[in-house]
XYZ file of C-alpha atoms in Angstrom:
488
model
C 4.911 -8.272 -16.072
C 4.926 -5.540 -13.520
C 1.659 -3.850 -12.501
C 1.011 -0.454 -14.155
C 0.906 1.127 -10.739
C 4.623 0.494 -10.293
C 6.959 3.078 -11.715
C 10.673 3.967 -11.853
C 10.515 7.522 -10.667
C 13.399 10.049 -10.984
C 14.907 11.692 -7.951
C 15.487 14.902 -9.877
C 13.355 17.676 -11.216
C 15.118 17.498 -14.517
C 13.793 14.151 -15.900
C 11.747 11.244 -14.744
C 14.746 9.189 -13.785
C 16.397 10.217 -10.589
C 20.062 9.866 -9.786
C 22.551 10.503 -7.142
C 26.321 10.311 -7.155
C 28.815 9.768 -4.507
C 31.789 11.906 -3.661
C 35.492 11.628 -3.183
C 36.874 12.777 0.220
C 40.255 12.975 1.586
C 40.793 10.908 4.788
C 43.237 12.484 7.169
C 44.419 11.255 10.569
C 40.994 10.282 11.942
C 39.921 6.648 11.366
C 36.494 5.420 10.683
C 34.904 3.497 13.596
C 34.633 -0.205 13.155
C 31.594 -1.884 14.697
C 31.790 -5.395 16.130
C 29.538 -7.958 14.323
C 25.911 -7.612 15.363
C 26.495 -4.172 16.851
C 25.007 -0.841 15.788
C 27.066 1.044 13.134
C 28.212 4.645 13.721
C 27.613 6.568 10.525
C 28.668 10.020 11.860
C 32.206 9.641 10.544
C 31.007 8.935 6.980
C 28.578 11.867 7.077
C 31.322 14.231 8.293
C 33.539 13.189 5.410
C 30.853 13.324 2.699
C 28.917 16.484 3.454
C 31.685 18.964 2.546
C 32.195 17.272 -0.869
C 28.549 17.025 -2.023
C 27.328 20.122 -3.771
C 24.002 21.599 -4.711
C 23.572 22.244 -8.487
C 21.146 24.842 -9.940
C 20.254 24.229 -13.587
C 18.882 26.914 -15.986
C 17.781 26.436 -19.530
C 16.847 29.628 -21.259
C 13.758 30.121 -23.370
C 14.335 28.838 -26.939
C 12.576 28.607 -30.328
C 11.882 25.023 -31.241
C 10.334 23.555 -34.300
C 7.775 20.768 -33.579
C 5.483 18.523 -35.587
C 1.782 19.418 -35.065
C -1.402 18.072 -36.547
C -2.508 19.942 -39.634
C -5.496 22.198 -39.210
C -8.169 21.294 -41.711
C -8.909 25.004 -42.150
C -5.255 26.045 -42.068
C -5.296 26.821 -45.798
C -7.682 29.749 -45.300
C -5.160 31.364 -43.037
C -1.971 30.255 -44.628
C -2.826 30.114 -48.381
C 0.819 30.221 -49.529
C 2.116 27.643 -47.058
C 4.501 30.005 -45.323
C 4.221 27.928 -42.188
C 5.119 24.583 -43.705
C 3.310 21.787 -45.583
C 1.706 24.144 -48.133
C -0.352 21.316 -49.618
C -2.382 20.700 -46.389
C -3.982 17.279 -46.691
C -4.736 16.711 -43.019
C -1.274 15.448 -42.243
C 1.294 17.084 -40.005
C 3.163 20.311 -40.280
C 6.094 21.933 -38.515
C 5.510 24.868 -36.314
C 7.833 27.045 -34.259
C 7.112 27.345 -30.495
C 8.832 29.327 -27.716
C 9.891 27.075 -24.891
C 9.585 28.458 -21.309
C 12.729 29.113 -19.205
C 13.370 25.981 -17.119
C 14.997 25.779 -13.689
C 15.824 22.662 -11.713
C 18.141 21.452 -9.044
C 20.257 18.446 -8.437
C 23.396 17.269 -6.538
C 27.018 16.625 -7.495
C 30.172 15.289 -5.904
C 33.600 16.947 -5.840
C 36.167 14.354 -6.860
C 39.369 16.439 -6.813
C 40.637 19.531 -5.015
C 40.849 21.430 -8.269
C 37.132 21.479 -8.918
C 36.114 18.411 -10.882
C 32.611 17.328 -10.005
C 30.666 14.198 -10.993
C 26.901 14.408 -11.453
C 24.319 12.891 -13.690
C 23.881 13.576 -17.393
C 20.168 14.431 -16.872
C 21.084 17.025 -14.300
C 23.158 19.055 -16.730
C 21.808 18.078 -20.214
C 20.673 21.105 -22.193
C 21.739 23.573 -19.415
C 22.680 27.150 -20.407
C 23.750 27.938 -16.850
C 25.022 25.733 -14.044
C 25.590 27.216 -10.525
C 27.326 24.989 -7.940
C 26.858 25.790 -4.211
C 29.219 24.182 -1.650
C 28.342 23.016 1.804
C 29.902 26.299 3.131
C 27.566 28.319 0.822
C 30.261 29.366 -1.657
C 28.926 29.630 -5.180
C 30.658 28.911 -8.468
C 29.643 28.804 -12.126
C 30.341 25.450 -13.582
C 31.142 24.273 -17.211
C 30.481 20.795 -18.606
C 33.665 18.840 -19.443
C 31.869 15.830 -20.810
C 28.765 13.657 -20.548
C 27.788 9.992 -21.143
C 24.140 9.307 -21.750
C 24.557 5.509 -21.547
C 25.482 5.631 -17.947
C 23.734 8.877 -17.079
C 27.042 10.384 -15.833
C 28.549 13.787 -16.415
C 31.755 15.553 -15.431
C 31.690 19.272 -14.764
C 34.232 21.725 -13.338
C 34.406 24.822 -11.302
C 37.396 27.175 -11.098
C 38.639 26.709 -7.584
C 41.482 25.154 -5.550
C 41.838 23.261 -2.326
C 38.259 21.954 -2.334
C 37.075 18.983 -0.159
C 36.693 15.836 -2.088
C 35.777 12.212 -1.608
C 38.052 9.189 -2.085
C 36.663 6.588 -4.422
C 36.380 3.078 -3.155
C 36.084 -0.087 -5.252
C 32.346 -0.790 -5.491
C 33.115 -4.400 -6.485
C 34.208 -5.023 -2.857
C 30.854 -3.734 -1.528
C 28.800 -6.443 0.185
C 25.068 -6.982 0.321
C 23.943 -5.963 3.772
C 26.693 -3.411 4.220
C 25.660 -0.061 5.585
C 25.714 3.049 3.296
C 24.545 6.708 3.467
C 23.038 8.693 0.625
C 23.978 12.438 0.632
C 22.296 15.097 -1.509
C 19.753 17.832 -1.772
C 16.299 16.354 -1.997
C 13.404 18.766 -2.411
C 15.978 21.602 -2.074
C 16.677 20.555 1.507
C 20.481 21.036 1.356
C 22.960 18.723 2.913
C 20.621 15.787 3.661
C 21.952 12.404 4.822
C 19.822 9.231 4.758
C 21.009 5.771 5.749
C 20.283 2.146 4.640
C 22.052 -0.983 3.515
C 23.054 -2.458 0.182
C 20.105 -4.528 -0.758
C 21.484 -6.013 -4.020
C 24.235 -5.601 -6.599
C 24.375 -5.653 -10.398
C 20.704 -4.906 -10.631
C 19.392 -4.340 -14.246
C 16.100 -2.479 -14.449
C 15.500 -2.104 -18.245
C 14.882 1.589 -17.627
C 16.825 2.723 -20.715
C 17.010 1.358 -24.238
C 20.732 1.456 -24.808
C 22.002 2.251 -21.357
C 24.565 0.543 -19.251
C 22.646 -0.867 -16.233
C 24.400 -2.519 -13.297
C 22.995 -0.758 -10.281
C 23.716 -0.973 -6.566
C 20.290 -1.348 -4.901
C 19.873 0.386 -1.507
C 17.094 1.169 0.968
C 18.687 4.535 1.837
C 15.996 7.120 1.076
C 16.525 8.868 -2.346
C 14.141 11.566 -3.534
C 13.794 14.275 -6.108
C 16.837 16.490 -6.054
C 19.168 13.721 -4.861
C 20.297 13.269 -8.455
C 24.090 13.483 -8.614
C 24.546 13.003 -4.823
C 26.737 10.462 -3.045
C 26.360 6.811 -1.922
C 29.042 6.504 0.702
C 30.318 3.546 2.842
C 31.014 3.630 6.576
C 34.661 4.576 5.803
C 33.525 7.795 4.229
C 34.381 6.633 0.705
C 32.352 6.933 -2.459
C 30.920 3.602 -3.620
C 28.144 4.772 -5.959
C 26.229 7.528 -7.802
C 22.572 7.334 -6.712
C 20.585 6.846 -9.834
C 16.919 5.891 -9.552
C 14.162 5.306 -7.091
C 11.513 2.620 -7.339
C 8.125 3.960 -6.315
C 4.393 3.717 -6.766
C 3.864 7.253 -5.642
C 6.648 9.400 -7.141
C 8.574 9.716 -3.900
C 10.656 7.250 -1.891
C 8.810 4.144 -0.731
C 11.507 1.473 -0.495
C 14.421 1.182 -2.867
C 16.953 3.424 -4.567
C 19.551 2.522 -7.181
C 23.110 3.802 -7.609
C 25.668 3.678 -10.379
C 28.715 1.825 -9.023
C 32.080 3.454 -8.899
C 33.425 0.590 -10.977
C 31.494 2.104 -13.888
C 31.901 5.809 -12.839
C 35.669 5.776 -12.489
C 36.266 4.572 -16.078
C 33.705 7.025 -17.482
C 35.392 9.985 -15.788
C 38.917 8.785 -16.842
C 37.714 8.532 -20.493
C 36.103 11.949 -20.525
C 39.253 13.484 -19.082
C 41.631 11.726 -21.508
C 39.623 11.397 -24.677
C 36.622 13.730 -24.390
C 34.165 10.809 -24.687
C 33.720 7.361 -23.265
C 35.613 4.600 -24.956
C 33.227 1.667 -25.170
C 33.530 -1.880 -26.624
C 30.571 -3.770 -28.075
C 30.361 -7.558 -27.889
C 27.827 -7.756 -30.634
C 25.206 -9.996 -29.181
C 21.560 -9.771 -28.084
C 20.318 -11.708 -25.122
C 19.430 -11.614 -21.449
C 19.632 -13.371 -18.074
C 19.535 -17.175 -18.340
C 16.991 -17.446 -15.533
C 14.594 -15.017 -17.338
C 14.875 -17.177 -20.459
C 14.282 -20.386 -18.560
C 11.210 -18.883 -16.777
C 9.865 -17.621 -20.122
C 10.135 -21.087 -21.574
C 8.371 -22.680 -18.550
C 5.437 -20.313 -19.047
C 5.114 -21.784 -22.504
C 5.133 -25.266 -21.116
C 8.677 -25.990 -22.311
C 11.453 -27.546 -20.212
C 14.977 -26.162 -20.720
C 18.333 -27.597 -19.580
C 21.178 -25.354 -20.474
C 23.622 -26.817 -17.909
C 23.274 -23.766 -15.672
C 20.680 -21.421 -14.236
C 23.147 -18.462 -14.263
C 24.758 -16.550 -16.994
C 23.820 -14.592 -20.154
C 21.660 -16.446 -22.678
C 22.625 -15.499 -26.312
C 19.598 -14.941 -28.511
C 21.294 -13.403 -31.536
C 24.923 -12.690 -32.681
C 25.764 -9.861 -35.035
C 27.633 -11.018 -38.103
C 30.514 -8.456 -37.812
C 30.841 -8.225 -33.974
C 33.250 -9.533 -31.422
C 30.916 -12.442 -30.546
C 30.940 -13.746 -34.067
C 34.720 -13.416 -34.198
C 35.122 -16.053 -31.386
C 32.312 -18.269 -32.797
C 29.502 -17.359 -30.359
C 26.194 -18.746 -31.516
C 22.509 -18.315 -30.600
C 21.621 -20.483 -27.580
C 25.145 -20.284 -26.140
C 25.412 -19.132 -22.522
C 28.186 -16.733 -21.390
C 29.328 -17.725 -17.912
C 32.636 -15.850 -17.479
C 34.217 -12.681 -18.769
C 37.980 -12.325 -18.401
C 37.978 -14.997 -15.714
C 35.266 -13.361 -13.699
C 31.958 -15.117 -13.151
C 29.000 -13.622 -15.013
C 25.609 -14.574 -13.634
C 23.413 -11.947 -15.453
C 23.428 -9.312 -18.210
C 24.040 -6.473 -15.812
C 27.282 -8.014 -14.646
C 28.396 -8.528 -18.234
C 27.537 -4.896 -19.078
C 29.608 -3.713 -16.156
C 32.640 -5.779 -17.211
C 32.418 -4.593 -20.807
C 32.119 -0.941 -19.635
C 35.475 -1.346 -17.973
C 37.235 -2.177 -21.273
C 38.562 -0.055 -24.089
C 38.966 -0.884 -27.811
C 42.117 -2.933 -28.308
C 41.891 -4.655 -24.902
C 41.942 -8.454 -24.916
C 39.470 -10.532 -22.937
C 38.753 -14.200 -22.414
C 35.117 -15.201 -22.814
C 33.927 -18.436 -21.386
C 30.556 -19.845 -22.647
C 28.488 -23.038 -22.584
C 27.408 -24.837 -25.735
C 25.401 -27.973 -25.279
C 26.528 -27.878 -21.615
C 30.192 -27.959 -22.741
C 32.474 -25.153 -21.533
C 34.461 -23.262 -24.189
C 36.873 -20.384 -23.635
C 38.026 -18.022 -26.406
C 40.162 -14.853 -26.317
C 39.144 -11.822 -28.334
C 40.522 -8.383 -29.025
C 37.614 -6.106 -28.225
C 36.265 -3.580 -30.772
C 34.201 -0.477 -30.610
C 30.726 0.176 -32.188
C 32.499 1.071 -35.475
C 34.191 -2.406 -35.561
C 37.744 -1.125 -34.927
C 40.280 -1.161 -32.104
C 40.879 2.634 -32.475
C 40.205 4.928 -29.592
C 37.389 7.276 -30.634
C 37.398 11.007 -30.006
C 34.372 13.121 -30.590
C 34.900 15.422 -33.521
C 33.882 19.049 -33.559
C 31.652 20.892 -36.007
C 34.937 22.173 -37.546
C 35.322 18.908 -39.334
C 32.556 19.953 -41.670
C 34.622 22.899 -42.885
C 31.767 25.342 -43.087
C 30.272 28.452 -41.634
C 26.567 28.566 -40.696
C 23.720 30.808 -39.561
C 20.108 30.276 -38.816
C 17.946 30.881 -41.891
C 16.588 34.446 -42.191
C 12.891 35.444 -42.030
C 13.123 36.565 -45.650
C 14.386 33.188 -46.790
C 11.729 31.398 -44.839
C 9.145 33.416 -46.520
C 10.662 32.954 -50.004
C 11.018 29.121 -49.614
C 7.884 28.508 -47.513
C 9.913 26.999 -44.687
C 10.076 27.902 -41.014
C 13.489 26.543 -39.917
C 16.971 25.618 -41.133
C 20.642 26.438 -40.965
C 22.128 28.182 -43.934
C 25.684 27.325 -45.196
C 27.449 30.694 -45.533
C 30.850 29.386 -46.580
C 32.465 26.063 -47.472
C 36.174 25.487 -46.930
C 38.075 22.225 -47.179
C 36.328 19.546 -45.203
C 33.492 17.019 -45.070
C 30.887 19.371 -46.624
C 32.967 20.063 -49.725
C 33.900 16.414 -50.148
C 30.200 15.486 -49.951
C 29.276 18.160 -52.632
C 27.446 20.605 -50.386
C 27.991 24.181 -51.633
C 27.391 27.692 -50.249
C 23.755 28.712 -49.842
C 22.418 25.258 -49.089
C 20.048 25.189 -46.151
C 20.377 22.282 -43.705
C 17.034 21.257 -42.318
C 17.507 17.755 -40.936
C 20.546 15.708 -39.908
C 20.020 11.964 -39.187
C 16.224 12.622 -39.070
C 16.705 15.404 -36.340
C 15.439 18.893 -36.987
C 18.288 21.466 -37.261
C 17.554 25.097 -36.515
C 20.671 26.158 -34.583
C 24.458 25.810 -34.640
C 24.269 24.293 -31.217
C 21.968 21.447 -32.428
C 24.309 20.777 -35.434
C 27.269 20.551 -33.018
C 25.575 17.988 -30.838
C 24.546 15.783 -33.821
C 28.109 15.884 -35.261
C 29.596 14.845 -31.832
C 27.046 12.111 -31.370
C 27.503 10.636 -34.934
C 31.221 10.714 -34.735
C 31.503 7.976 -32.032
C 28.382 5.982 -33.231
C 28.376 2.669 -35.055
C 27.729 4.543 -38.323
C 29.756 7.808 -38.319
C 27.814 9.495 -41.055
C 25.621 12.581 -41.223
C 22.565 12.098 -43.440
C 21.731 15.690 -44.384
C 18.396 16.882 -45.821
C 17.829 20.383 -47.016
C 16.945 22.919 -49.701
C 18.759 25.268 -52.026
C 17.797 28.887 -52.574
C 16.237 27.907 -55.846
C 13.735 25.607 -53.976
C 15.423 22.465 -55.117
C 15.579 19.881 -52.323
C 18.669 17.664 -51.784
C 20.010 14.846 -49.675
C 23.625 14.095 -48.789
C 25.582 11.501 -46.902
C 28.563 13.099 -45.140
C 31.098 10.652 -43.714
C 32.868 11.798 -40.529
C 35.581 9.103 -40.509
C 38.292 8.168 -42.998
């Protein structure tokens, strides 16, 4: 177990995890210098190519009214005898209270990937933004809009309205070698157009920094700091190889290692967002981890384990209705190949899965009692189908909404909600929700704006269970609960 003094620290002001992304740049007549083995590497060519394509992003989130859970004041009843502010019964529990959030500003980096203004950055750089301003290396400024985001990989695609912009060419990160020189380009601490250099320290590194994220990082000792998020990791040929993602530090600033999202993952995410509006992801339907970690854990308990290999993905559990169960995977099996490619750890398997879409076929090779077995499966999404999933819009509900009025709040002793003004044909009518109903929670998330409802609908539409569980209250005071399916 790691010491508490060791932290994964973000390289952006937006969240604790810091990220940086590479850029695409057009290579013209000039050629990158090639150093002889054992000789110093000239990184000036790569820097000249990358700098014009890496941008500075300013993030603004306006002040908003939010509803939060607070500990109940034991004397609250004296000041709120009618329970206008929630939880009229008191009882020393929690109650919901509205607060005004401050206006937030932050900065990050991004990479132009096409001449017509598409820019790759990190999800955490743009998530929740009301305004995004992009500044180019030549100081031109543009307002940007979000095209799509993917929280699992912490990637986002944004766009500015411009033409003939400089952009970076994307290289195949799978061809990157440990020990190869790279540069990180971004805007740390608001120091625009900063270049740092290092080598590739490791590949397919999993950190366990996110619960359900796709983690297969390029590890580098090129310095990455706050504000590098969304900047470029570039090879000596001036090509994008990764999106700088995290720094590992005991102090909160760079002290040794940074981590980048490889272009092998980024390219597919960007393509899916452009084509489908959301990332098309397959799920193998297993739980497990690196074989070596399992063996070491068993040794600590005084147990000897012989799986026939020290590499691969140890299967701890198999979902009954997943792709793994379909090909007969069982607990204690070890996955060693995916589609003919060697898999030595979970991060490598995640990266390979990320490159597939529902309906694709893949051969999976695994060991059982040291015997090698290969099965081919048609990969499915989280909903258990081979259909390509598109995020649905709030229009699928077939309703019109508005935040609940102050008069209604007072009448019903509530302090938040979204009132249904009209019900047309759609999911609400089919579920039995009528005009006047006040939506307060959807899938256990508080709903007090149309924007929040929109996000929840989009998120649920591509989840394993595409259903909205809606809680609320009628004008009569009667509370109700509905399940609203979003898929046929």
